[in-house]
mmCIF file of C-alpha atoms and ligand atoms in Angstrom:
data_model
loop_
_atom_site.group_PDB
_atom_site.id
_atom_site.type_symbol
_atom_site.label_atom_id
_atom_site.label_comp_id
_atom_site.label_asym_id
_atom_site.label_seq_id
_atom_site.Cartn_x
_atom_site.Cartn_y
_atom_site.Cartn_z
ATOM 1 C CA MET A 12 105.212 20.686 -121.176
ATOM 2 C CA THR A 13 102.137 22.501 -122.481
ATOM 3 C CA ALA A 14 99.660 23.899 -119.990
ATOM 4 C CA GLU A 15 96.510 22.034 -119.412
ATOM 5 C CA GLU A 16 93.571 22.803 -121.713
ATOM 6 C CA THR A 17 89.962 22.962 -120.672
ATOM 7 C CA VAL A 18 86.949 23.432 -122.884
ATOM 8 C CA LEU A 19 83.716 24.660 -121.438
ATOM 9 C CA THR A 20 80.529 24.275 -123.523
ATOM 10 C CA ALA A 21 77.006 25.536 -122.764
ATOM 11 C CA ARG A 22 73.802 26.540 -124.364
ATOM 12 C CA GLN A 23 74.889 30.229 -124.194
ATOM 13 C CA VAL A 24 78.290 31.927 -123.979
ATOM 14 C CA LEU A 25 78.610 35.664 -123.455
ATOM 15 C CA PRO A 26 81.980 36.899 -124.657
ATOM 16 C CA GLU A 27 80.492 40.212 -123.614
ATOM 17 C CA PRO A 28 76.881 40.826 -122.604
ATOM 18 C CA SER A 29 75.793 42.370 -125.854
ATOM 19 C CA ALA A 30 77.007 39.520 -128.046
ATOM 20 C CA PRO A 31 75.578 36.217 -126.903
ATOM 21 C CA ILE A 32 76.648 33.080 -128.709
ATOM 22 C CA ARG A 33 74.074 30.178 -128.863
ATOM 23 C CA ASP A 34 75.624 26.810 -128.224
ATOM 24 C CA GLY A 35 79.054 28.205 -127.602
ATOM 25 C CA ALA A 36 82.331 27.181 -126.104
ATOM 26 C CA VAL A 37 85.404 28.660 -124.311
ATOM 27 C CA LEU A 38 88.816 27.141 -124.618
ATOM 28 C CA VAL A 39 91.147 27.850 -121.683
ATOM 29 C CA ARG A 40 94.895 27.022 -121.599
ATOM 30 C CA GLY A 41 96.706 27.695 -118.343
ATOM 31 C CA GLU A 42 95.653 31.102 -117.019
ATOM 32 C CA SER A 43 94.240 32.460 -120.298
ATOM 33 C CA VAL A 44 91.341 32.216 -122.695
ATOM 34 C CA VAL A 45 92.516 30.793 -126.053
ATOM 35 C CA ALA A 46 89.320 30.773 -128.027
ATOM 36 C CA VAL A 47 85.646 31.666 -127.755
ATOM 37 C CA GLY A 48 82.949 30.963 -130.281
ATOM 38 C CA ALA A 49 80.546 28.391 -131.669
ATOM 39 C CA ARG A 50 81.014 24.948 -130.065
ATOM 40 C CA ALA A 51 82.245 23.180 -133.200
ATOM 41 C CA ASP A 52 84.782 25.844 -134.092
ATOM 42 C CA VAL A 53 86.270 25.965 -130.612
ATOM 43 C CA LEU A 54 86.351 22.203 -130.145
ATOM 44 C CA ALA A 55 88.276 21.997 -133.457
ATOM 45 C CA GLN A 56 91.029 24.141 -131.904
ATOM 46 C CA ALA A 57 91.305 22.119 -128.662
ATOM 47 C CA SER A 58 94.003 19.538 -128.242
ATOM 48 C CA PRO A 59 92.821 15.902 -128.113
ATOM 49 C CA ASP A 60 93.535 15.560 -124.369
ATOM 50 C CA ALA A 61 91.734 18.840 -123.391
ATOM 51 C CA VAL A 62 89.347 18.355 -120.421
ATOM 52 C CA HIS A 63 85.748 18.962 -121.565
ATOM 53 C CA HIS A 64 83.037 20.215 -119.301
ATOM 54 C CA ASP A 65 79.572 20.483 -120.795
ATOM 55 C CA PHE A 66 77.153 22.643 -118.784
ATOM 56 C CA GLY A 67 73.962 21.948 -120.771
ATOM 57 C CA ASP A 68 71.414 24.748 -120.384
ATOM 58 C CA ALA A 69 73.835 27.096 -118.522
ATOM 59 C CA THR A 70 75.482 30.397 -119.491
ATOM 60 C CA VAL A 71 79.153 31.059 -119.466
ATOM 61 C CA LEU A 72 79.997 34.726 -118.874
ATOM 62 C CA PRO A 73 82.941 36.883 -117.813
ATOM 63 C CA GLY A 74 83.691 36.956 -114.054
ATOM 64 C CA LEU A 75 82.059 39.860 -112.259
ATOM 65 C CA VAL A 76 83.911 42.949 -111.030
ATOM 66 C CA ASN A 77 83.199 44.570 -107.648
ATOM 67 C CA CYS A 78 84.875 47.961 -107.637
ATOM 68 C CA HIS A 79 84.144 48.904 -104.006
ATOM 69 C CA VAL A 80 84.574 46.542 -101.014
ATOM 70 C CA HIS A 81 86.128 46.664 -97.570
ATOM 71 C CA LEU A 82 87.706 43.377 -96.692
ATOM 72 C CA ALA A 83 88.456 44.772 -93.215
ATOM 73 C CA PHE A 84 84.753 45.016 -92.373
ATOM 74 C CA ASP A 85 82.602 41.987 -91.561
ATOM 75 C CA ALA A 86 79.180 43.147 -92.811
ATOM 76 C CA GLY A 87 77.833 42.623 -89.315
ATOM 77 C CA LYS A 88 75.754 45.135 -87.252
ATOM 78 C CA ASP A 89 78.897 46.965 -86.029
ATOM 79 C CA PRO A 90 81.764 46.529 -88.481
ATOM 80 C CA VAL A 91 83.768 49.424 -86.959
ATOM 81 C CA GLY A 92 83.491 48.097 -83.456
ATOM 82 C CA THR A 93 84.441 44.593 -84.567
ATOM 83 C CA LEU A 94 87.376 45.833 -86.556
ATOM 84 C CA ALA A 95 88.584 47.835 -83.484
ATOM 85 C CA GLU A 96 88.791 44.521 -81.552
ATOM 86 C CA THR A 97 90.493 42.557 -84.343
ATOM 87 C CA SER A 98 94.109 42.614 -85.490
ATOM 88 C CA GLY A 99 97.019 40.519 -86.719
ATOM 89 C CA ASP A 100 96.313 37.007 -87.975
ATOM 90 C CA ALA A 101 92.604 37.171 -87.072
ATOM 91 C CA LEU A 102 92.112 40.194 -89.253
ATOM 92 C CA ILE A 103 93.948 38.574 -92.162
ATOM 93 C CA ALA A 104 92.043 35.310 -91.721
ATOM 94 C CA GLY A 105 88.735 37.325 -91.870
ATOM 95 C CA GLY A 106 89.832 39.173 -94.942
ATOM 96 C CA ILE A 107 90.832 35.917 -96.748
ATOM 97 C CA GLU A 108 87.445 34.358 -95.893
ATOM 98 C CA ARG A 109 85.567 37.414 -97.229
ATOM 99 C CA ALA A 110 87.604 37.396 -100.426
ATOM 100 C CA ARG A 111 86.779 33.715 -100.828
ATOM 101 C CA GLN A 112 83.060 34.522 -100.465
ATOM 102 C CA LEU A 113 83.332 37.138 -103.220
ATOM 103 C CA LEU A 114 84.980 34.608 -105.464
ATOM 104 C CA ARG A 115 82.457 31.801 -104.797
ATOM 105 C CA SER A 116 79.730 34.194 -105.759
ATOM 106 C CA GLY A 117 81.252 34.902 -109.122
ATOM 107 C CA VAL A 118 83.424 37.997 -108.421
ATOM 108 C CA THR A 119 86.811 37.439 -109.988
ATOM 109 C CA THR A 120 88.137 40.965 -109.596
ATOM 110 C CA VAL A 121 87.693 43.106 -106.594
ATOM 111 C CA ARG A 122 88.882 46.578 -105.587
ATOM 112 C CA ASP A 123 89.321 47.244 -101.862
ATOM 113 C CA LEU A 124 88.836 50.926 -101.162
ATOM 114 C CA GLY A 125 90.040 51.226 -97.592
ATOM 115 C CA ASP A 126 91.387 49.117 -94.830
ATOM 116 C CA ARG A 127 93.671 49.217 -91.835
ATOM 117 C CA ASP A 128 97.182 47.763 -91.324
ATOM 118 C CA GLY A 129 97.491 47.065 -95.102
ATOM 119 C CA LEU A 130 95.026 44.194 -94.775
ATOM 120 C CA ALA A 131 94.243 43.883 -98.497
ATOM 121 C CA PHE A 132 97.951 43.827 -99.321
ATOM 122 C CA ALA A 133 98.479 41.097 -96.784
ATOM 123 C CA VAL A 134 95.510 39.018 -98.080
ATOM 124 C CA ARG A 135 96.898 39.412 -101.565
ATOM 125 C CA ALA A 136 100.386 38.442 -100.529
ATOM 126 C CA ARG A 137 99.099 35.202 -98.886
ATOM 127 C CA ALA A 138 96.873 34.603 -101.873
ATOM 128 C CA ASP A 139 96.368 30.926 -102.802
ATOM 129 C CA GLU A 140 94.366 29.663 -105.706
ATOM 130 C CA THR A 141 91.089 30.408 -104.056
ATOM 131 C CA LEU A 142 91.166 34.247 -104.129
ATOM 132 C CA PRO A 143 90.031 36.781 -106.754
ATOM 133 C CA ARG A 144 92.302 39.388 -108.259
ATOM 134 C CA ILE A 145 92.617 42.133 -105.675
ATOM 135 C CA LEU A 146 93.318 45.808 -106.294
ATOM 136 C CA ALA A 147 93.759 47.760 -103.126
ATOM 137 C CA ALA A 148 94.021 51.350 -101.821
ATOM 138 C CA GLY A 149 95.436 50.871 -98.329
ATOM 139 C CA ALA A 150 94.513 53.562 -95.802
ATOM 140 C CA PRO A 151 92.110 56.083 -97.276
ATOM 141 C CA ILE A 152 93.171 59.705 -96.931
ATOM 142 C CA THR A 153 91.027 61.701 -94.560
ATOM 143 C CA VAL A 154 91.213 64.588 -92.114
ATOM 144 C CA PRO A 155 91.855 64.375 -88.322
ATOM 145 C CA GLY A 156 88.796 62.795 -86.781
ATOM 146 C CA GLY A 157 87.308 62.577 -90.329
ATOM 147 C CA HIS A 158 85.379 59.911 -92.206
ATOM 148 C CA CYS A 159 86.963 56.510 -91.457
ATOM 149 C CA HIS A 160 89.920 57.988 -89.534
ATOM 150 C CA PHE A 161 90.180 54.692 -87.711
ATOM 151 C CA PHE A 162 91.744 53.156 -90.764
ATOM 152 C CA GLY A 163 94.851 55.213 -89.971
ATOM 153 C CA GLY A 164 94.822 57.753 -92.858
ATOM 154 C CA GLU A 165 94.512 61.106 -91.048
ATOM 155 C CA THR A 166 96.374 63.993 -92.652
ATOM 156 C CA THR A 167 96.843 67.682 -91.972
ATOM 157 C CA GLY A 168 98.177 69.773 -94.838
ATOM 158 C CA ASP A 169 99.702 69.055 -98.248
ATOM 159 C CA ASP A 170 102.935 67.520 -97.010
ATOM 160 C CA GLU A 171 101.092 64.878 -94.974
ATOM 161 C CA ILE A 172 98.790 64.166 -97.926
ATOM 162 C CA ARG A 173 101.807 63.611 -100.129
ATOM 163 C CA ALA A 174 103.556 61.468 -97.428
ATOM 164 C CA LEU A 175 100.495 59.137 -97.136
ATOM 165 C CA VAL A 176 100.275 58.742 -100.964
ATOM 166 C CA ASP A 177 103.955 57.814 -100.905
ATOM 167 C CA ALA A 178 103.426 55.334 -98.025
ATOM 168 C CA ASN A 179 100.444 53.680 -99.741
ATOM 169 C CA ALA A 180 102.285 53.504 -103.080
ATOM 170 C CA ALA A 181 105.264 51.907 -101.403
ATOM 171 C CA ALA A 182 102.982 49.317 -99.724
ATOM 172 C CA GLY A 183 101.672 48.298 -103.186
ATOM 173 C CA ALA A 184 98.548 50.388 -103.697
ATOM 174 C CA ASP A 185 96.781 50.245 -107.106
ATOM 175 C CA VAL A 186 94.678 53.347 -106.342
ATOM 176 C CA ILE A 187 94.649 56.145 -103.847
ATOM 177 C CA LYS A 188 91.383 56.599 -101.940
ATOM 178 C CA VAL A 189 90.339 59.921 -100.561
ATOM 179 C CA MET A 190 87.380 60.762 -98.344
ATOM 180 C CA ALA A 191 86.397 63.985 -100.097
ATOM 181 C CA SER A 192 83.212 64.284 -98.047
ATOM 182 C CA GLY A 193 81.872 62.977 -94.751
ATOM 183 C CA GLY A 194 80.115 59.676 -94.436
ATOM 184 C CA GLN A 195 77.825 57.635 -92.291
ATOM 185 C CA MET A 196 80.191 55.562 -90.188
ATOM 186 C CA THR A 197 82.150 58.161 -88.250
ATOM 187 C CA PRO A 198 80.356 59.966 -85.387
ATOM 188 C CA GLY A 199 81.785 63.428 -84.817
ATOM 189 C CA GLY A 200 83.115 63.698 -88.368
ATOM 190 C CA ALA A 201 81.793 65.799 -91.222
ATOM 191 C CA ASN A 202 78.196 65.173 -92.383
ATOM 192 C CA MET A 203 77.816 63.315 -95.657
ATOM 193 C CA TRP A 204 77.071 66.423 -97.631
ATOM 194 C CA GLU A 205 79.979 68.380 -96.181
ATOM 195 C CA SER A 206 83.435 68.466 -97.810
ATOM 196 C CA GLN A 207 86.553 67.370 -95.990
ATOM 197 C CA PHE A 208 88.980 68.633 -98.668
ATOM 198 C CA ASP A 209 88.714 71.468 -101.171
ATOM 199 C CA ALA A 210 89.511 71.332 -104.895
ATOM 200 C CA ARG A 211 93.031 72.643 -104.351
ATOM 201 C CA GLN A 212 93.936 69.973 -101.801
ATOM 202 C CA LEU A 213 92.435 67.281 -103.985
ATOM 203 C CA GLY A 214 94.496 68.650 -106.864
ATOM 204 C CA VAL A 215 97.645 68.195 -104.822
ATOM 205 C CA LEU A 216 96.649 64.649 -104.021
ATOM 206 C CA VAL A 217 95.728 63.716 -107.613
ATOM 207 C CA GLU A 218 98.943 65.260 -108.906
ATOM 208 C CA HIS A 219 101.114 63.396 -106.371
ATOM 209 C CA ALA A 220 99.265 60.080 -106.994
ATOM 210 C CA GLY A 221 99.944 60.650 -110.680
ATOM 211 C CA ARG A 222 103.680 60.740 -109.970
ATOM 212 C CA HIS A 223 103.294 57.105 -108.858
ATOM 213 C CA GLY A 224 101.096 56.363 -111.870
ATOM 214 C CA LEU A 225 98.127 55.852 -109.587
ATOM 215 C CA PRO A 226 94.515 56.834 -110.103
ATOM 216 C CA VAL A 227 92.352 58.387 -107.372
ATOM 217 C CA ALA A 228 88.977 57.173 -106.131
ATOM 218 C CA ALA A 229 87.097 59.862 -104.251
ATOM 219 C CA HIS A 230 84.425 59.087 -101.669
ATOM 220 C CA ALA A 231 81.956 61.915 -102.328
ATOM 221 C CA HIS A 232 78.370 62.112 -101.173
ATOM 222 C CA GLY A 233 78.233 65.888 -101.239
ATOM 223 C CA ALA A 234 77.580 67.727 -104.458
ATOM 224 C CA ASP A 235 80.413 70.220 -103.542
ATOM 225 C CA ALA A 236 82.781 67.346 -102.894
ATOM 226 C CA ILE A 237 81.822 65.737 -106.210
ATOM 227 C CA GLU A 238 82.399 68.975 -108.044
ATOM 228 C CA ALA A 239 85.812 69.573 -106.338
ATOM 229 C CA SER A 240 86.852 65.935 -107.099
ATOM 230 C CA VAL A 241 85.910 66.288 -110.719
ATOM 231 C CA GLU A 242 87.774 69.627 -110.929
ATOM 232 C CA ALA A 243 90.852 67.906 -109.415
ATOM 233 C CA GLY A 244 90.701 65.037 -111.953
ATOM 234 C CA VAL A 245 90.054 61.937 -109.879
ATOM 235 C CA SER A 246 89.335 58.670 -111.716
ATOM 236 C CA THR A 247 86.178 57.522 -109.961
ATOM 237 C CA ILE A 248 83.611 59.018 -107.711
ATOM 238 C CA GLU A 249 82.349 56.618 -105.039
ATOM 239 C CA HIS A 250 78.710 56.869 -103.920
ATOM 240 C CA CYS A 251 78.201 60.014 -105.979
ATOM 241 C CA THR A 252 74.931 60.901 -104.198
ATOM 242 C CA TRP A 253 74.942 64.729 -104.943
ATOM 243 C CA MET A 254 73.773 65.601 -101.366
ATOM 244 C CA VAL A 255 73.532 69.240 -100.151
ATOM 245 C CA ALA A 256 71.590 68.706 -96.934
ATOM 246 C CA PRO A 257 69.743 65.740 -95.204
ATOM 247 C CA GLN A 258 67.590 64.035 -97.877
ATOM 248 C CA GLN A 259 68.262 66.870 -100.323
ATOM 249 C CA THR A 260 70.253 66.531 -103.480
ATOM 250 C CA ASP A 261 71.471 68.927 -106.174
ATOM 251 C CA LEU A 262 72.046 67.201 -109.486
ATOM 252 C CA ARG A 263 74.628 69.487 -111.173
ATOM 253 C CA GLU A 264 74.379 68.819 -114.863
ATOM 254 C CA HIS A 265 77.555 70.799 -115.839
ATOM 255 C CA VAL A 266 79.522 68.599 -113.344
ATOM 256 C CA ALA A 267 78.049 65.371 -114.575
ATOM 257 C CA LYS A 268 78.791 66.413 -118.197
ATOM 258 C CA LYS A 269 82.380 67.024 -117.159
ATOM 259 C CA MET A 270 82.524 63.538 -115.738
ATOM 260 C CA ALA A 271 81.305 62.139 -119.003
ATOM 261 C CA GLU A 272 83.795 64.178 -121.049
ATOM 262 C CA ARG A 273 86.726 63.304 -118.841
ATOM 263 C CA GLY A 274 85.863 59.650 -118.342
ATOM 264 C CA ILE A 275 85.337 60.008 -114.653
ATOM 265 C CA ALA A 276 83.151 57.040 -113.625
ATOM 266 C CA ALA A 277 80.580 56.858 -110.867
ATOM 267 C CA CYS A 278 80.332 53.880 -108.519
ATOM 268 C CA SER A 279 76.905 53.659 -106.993
ATOM 269 C CA THR A 280 78.002 51.352 -104.099
ATOM 270 C CA SER A 281 74.575 49.754 -104.170
ATOM 271 C CA SER A 282 74.408 46.893 -101.745
ATOM 272 C CA PRO A 283 71.760 44.210 -101.565
ATOM 273 C CA ASN A 284 70.250 46.437 -98.835
ATOM 274 C CA TRP A 285 68.857 48.927 -101.354
ATOM 275 C CA ARG A 286 65.318 47.619 -101.070
ATOM 276 C CA MET A 287 65.326 48.213 -97.374
ATOM 277 C CA MET A 288 66.661 51.712 -97.892
ATOM 278 C CA ARG A 289 64.036 52.307 -100.571
ATOM 279 C CA ASP A 290 61.191 51.188 -98.299
ATOM 280 C CA ARG A 291 62.532 53.350 -95.446
ATOM 281 C CA MET A 292 62.895 56.450 -97.616
ATOM 282 C CA GLY A 293 59.539 55.942 -99.316
ATOM 283 C CA PRO A 294 59.133 55.668 -103.132
ATOM 284 C CA GLU A 295 59.360 59.379 -103.886
ATOM 285 C CA ILE A 296 62.687 60.063 -102.195
ATOM 286 C CA ALA A 297 64.034 56.733 -103.235
ATOM 287 C CA LYS A 298 63.350 57.512 -106.931
ATOM 288 C CA LYS A 299 65.263 60.761 -106.427
ATOM 289 C CA VAL A 300 68.170 59.192 -104.568
ATOM 290 C CA TYR A 301 68.628 56.193 -106.901
ATOM 291 C CA GLY A 302 67.319 58.069 -109.980
ATOM 292 C CA ARG A 303 70.727 59.819 -110.002
ATOM 293 C CA LEU A 304 72.054 56.738 -111.689
ATOM 294 C CA THR A 305 69.633 56.939 -114.555
ATOM 295 C CA TRP A 306 70.259 60.621 -114.842
ATOM 296 C CA MET A 307 74.058 60.234 -114.980
ATOM 297 C CA ASP A 308 73.717 57.338 -117.478
ATOM 298 C CA GLY A 309 71.609 59.585 -119.680
ATOM 299 C CA LEU A 310 74.368 62.239 -119.641
ATOM 300 C CA GLY A 311 76.939 59.626 -120.664
ATOM 301 C CA VAL A 312 78.676 59.124 -117.295
ATOM 302 C CA THR A 313 80.250 55.668 -117.075
ATOM 303 C CA LEU A 314 78.750 53.570 -114.220
ATOM 304 C CA ILE A 315 80.699 50.878 -112.504
ATOM 305 C CA ALA A 316 79.538 48.157 -110.126
ATOM 306 C CA GLY A 317 80.444 48.172 -106.367
ATOM 307 C CA THR A 318 78.598 47.137 -103.301
ATOM 308 C CA ASP A 319 80.522 48.650 -100.331
ATOM 309 C CA ALA A 320 80.663 44.988 -99.085
ATOM 310 C CA GLY A 321 81.609 44.877 -95.408
ATOM 311 C CA LEU A 322 79.219 47.615 -94.293
ATOM 312 C CA PRO A 323 76.254 46.510 -92.140
ATOM 313 C CA GLY A 324 74.272 43.983 -94.151
ATOM 314 C CA SER A 325 76.348 44.519 -97.303
ATOM 315 C CA VAL A 326 77.371 40.899 -97.521
ATOM 316 C CA PHE A 327 80.258 39.479 -99.555
ATOM 317 C CA ASP A 328 78.311 36.709 -101.284
ATOM 318 C CA ASN A 329 75.457 38.460 -103.072
ATOM 319 C CA PRO A 330 76.685 40.538 -105.975
ATOM 320 C CA VAL A 331 73.327 40.118 -107.664
ATOM 321 C CA GLY A 332 71.414 41.963 -104.934
ATOM 322 C CA GLY A 333 73.126 45.189 -105.668
ATOM 323 C CA LEU A 334 72.729 44.821 -109.405
ATOM 324 C CA GLU A 335 68.960 44.385 -109.133
ATOM 325 C CA LEU A 336 68.805 48.088 -108.175
ATOM 326 C CA TYR A 337 69.567 48.820 -111.832
ATOM 327 C CA GLU A 338 66.833 46.487 -112.938
ATOM 328 C CA TRP A 339 64.303 48.387 -110.701
ATOM 329 C CA LEU A 340 65.529 51.624 -112.313
ATOM 330 C CA GLY A 341 64.812 50.254 -115.756
ATOM 331 C CA PHE A 342 68.258 49.364 -117.040
ATOM 332 C CA SER A 343 68.345 46.479 -119.468
ATOM 333 C CA ARG A 344 69.913 43.291 -118.218
ATOM 334 C CA THR A 345 72.486 43.462 -120.988
ATOM 335 C CA ARG A 346 73.493 46.909 -119.747
ATOM 336 C CA ILE A 347 73.578 45.785 -116.161
ATOM 337 C CA LEU A 348 75.909 42.910 -117.059
ATOM 338 C CA GLU A 349 78.100 45.332 -119.010
ATOM 339 C CA ILE A 350 78.351 47.548 -115.901
ATOM 340 C CA ALA A 351 79.377 44.610 -113.793
ATOM 341 C CA THR A 352 81.961 43.200 -116.288
ATOM 342 C CA VAL A 353 83.425 45.055 -119.273
ATOM 343 C CA ASP A 354 82.763 48.649 -118.057
ATOM 344 C CA SER A 355 84.031 48.101 -114.540
ATOM 345 C CA ALA A 356 87.178 46.245 -115.833
ATOM 346 C CA ARG A 357 87.956 49.085 -118.258
ATOM 347 C CA VAL A 358 87.626 51.815 -115.596
ATOM 348 C CA LEU A 359 89.975 49.823 -113.260
ATOM 349 C CA GLY A 360 92.569 49.815 -115.987
ATOM 350 C CA LEU A 361 92.000 46.107 -116.776
ATOM 351 C CA GLY A 362 90.273 46.474 -120.041
ATOM 352 C CA GLU A 363 92.788 44.360 -121.913
ATOM 353 C CA VAL A 364 92.948 41.790 -119.036
ATOM 354 C CA THR A 365 89.527 40.839 -117.887
ATOM 355 C CA GLY A 366 85.809 41.722 -118.073
ATOM 356 C CA ARG A 367 85.171 39.908 -121.328
ATOM 357 C CA LEU A 368 85.986 36.508 -122.806
ATOM 358 C CA ALA A 369 88.338 36.760 -125.727
ATOM 359 C CA ALA A 370 91.563 35.166 -126.838
ATOM 360 C CA GLY A 371 94.436 36.504 -124.667
ATOM 361 C CA TYR A 372 92.213 37.563 -121.792
ATOM 362 C CA SER A 373 92.592 36.183 -118.281
ATOM 363 C CA ALA A 374 90.479 33.044 -117.804
ATOM 364 C CA ASP A 375 88.072 34.835 -115.348
ATOM 365 C CA LEU A 376 84.643 33.381 -115.862
ATOM 366 C CA LEU A 377 81.470 32.245 -114.311
ATOM 367 C CA VAL A 378 79.010 29.483 -115.274
ATOM 368 C CA VAL A 379 75.428 29.930 -114.092
ATOM 369 C CA ASP A 380 72.286 27.910 -114.589
ATOM 370 C CA GLY A 381 69.777 29.503 -116.898
ATOM 371 C CA ASP A 382 70.062 32.858 -118.721
ATOM 372 C CA PRO A 383 70.939 36.065 -116.787
ATOM 373 C CA LEU A 384 69.824 38.040 -119.804
ATOM 374 C CA LYS A 385 66.329 36.791 -119.144
ATOM 375 C CA ALA A 386 66.477 36.844 -115.303
ATOM 376 C CA LEU A 387 69.345 38.400 -113.339
ATOM 377 C CA SER A 388 68.550 35.960 -110.518
ATOM 378 C CA ALA A 389 70.283 33.372 -112.649
ATOM 379 C CA LEU A 390 73.491 34.801 -111.324
ATOM 380 C CA HIS A 391 72.657 33.260 -107.945
ATOM 381 C CA ASP A 392 72.886 29.696 -109.378
ATOM 382 C CA VAL A 393 76.679 29.459 -109.801
ATOM 383 C CA ARG A 394 77.843 26.189 -111.280
ATOM 384 C CA LEU A 395 81.563 27.078 -111.587
ATOM 385 C CA VAL A 396 83.869 30.013 -111.059
ATOM 386 C CA MET A 397 87.231 30.201 -112.885
ATOM 387 C CA ALA A 398 89.816 32.804 -111.807
ATOM 388 C CA ARG A 399 92.915 33.087 -113.889
ATOM 389 C CA GLY A 400 92.277 29.523 -115.155
ATOM 390 C CA LEU A 401 91.784 28.001 -111.671
ATOM 391 C CA GLN A 402 88.488 26.370 -111.106
ATOM 392 C CA LEU A 403 86.241 26.539 -108.179
ATOM 393 C CA ALA A 404 82.951 24.674 -107.974
ATOM 394 C CA GLY A 405 79.909 26.838 -107.233
HETATM 395 ZN ZN1 LIG B 502 83.338 52.266 -98.867
#
């Protein structure tokens, strides 16, 4: 029996954001894309009994990638407190619902960068057809009482670092997450600009993760923590805010250049909350804080999309809100869509799997009303989401 074929036609198809096809079509067979191109060409390749959906004035584009979420957090006012009171089936049910919200809003690939009790692994294991592809880190590696210690990843010394890497790898981790600096959610822990690990310890961690074939994602607000993480050879820097003191940054060009040379990407973790933060900081400081993205882009650092969904107000169903930060910074919409699809997929090691629409790629796509190259807000008007060939109405 041959797998079912579906043809999607629309006024615009974006195999990748920089190469729009007017009046295009995508042919899907089973879980994969079989053909993408001009409507007539693709229709000629479809079998006579293929199901044909025409979306009129809509745009078909690759499914979005969110490289930084926390399925364990509920995006409410006190995610840490709520998590402390939640466990077992209730925790898993919450994680599944949040993964569904991501998918319904067009995110077909998601990377969870820290949870408790192996939540993301459990969600993935109970995955039915309504969930996105999930990459997961398990418990982030931190120091005693350190940033997000409540996830269960406290370590003291090299042996415990290696042991936690082993445990996460055994549980099915796709990436090792380390809290290289302090953060905002852990009273009593290091400040955001202070390091929790030095370059030597991070080197031990990266080397040991490498034995399992796993990349490392480093949470690093502090400029020192960023520099140490780059020195150690991590794969992505999360937040990457270059802080040295409260409201004070130190953009170290030699470090950013190394990131560019070594292919170490930066994930801005910009949530839909960025406007509120901008207004609270005032335009001058906001330009400095968010301007780091423009500065890194100019130096050739790869930027990837992530929202830190799960933190207060960082909801799971608004991937567009975070992307609009880049628009405010002056990035072109083509470039923004590249960050959210092809670039993020490549950095996650999925460059041959998803992030673009081409023959042989996973059928991960999104149909939206209008043209997101003219107005990013078009991404809100989801008509259809397809994840590995499975359809979900918007
Ligand atoms: Zn995070």
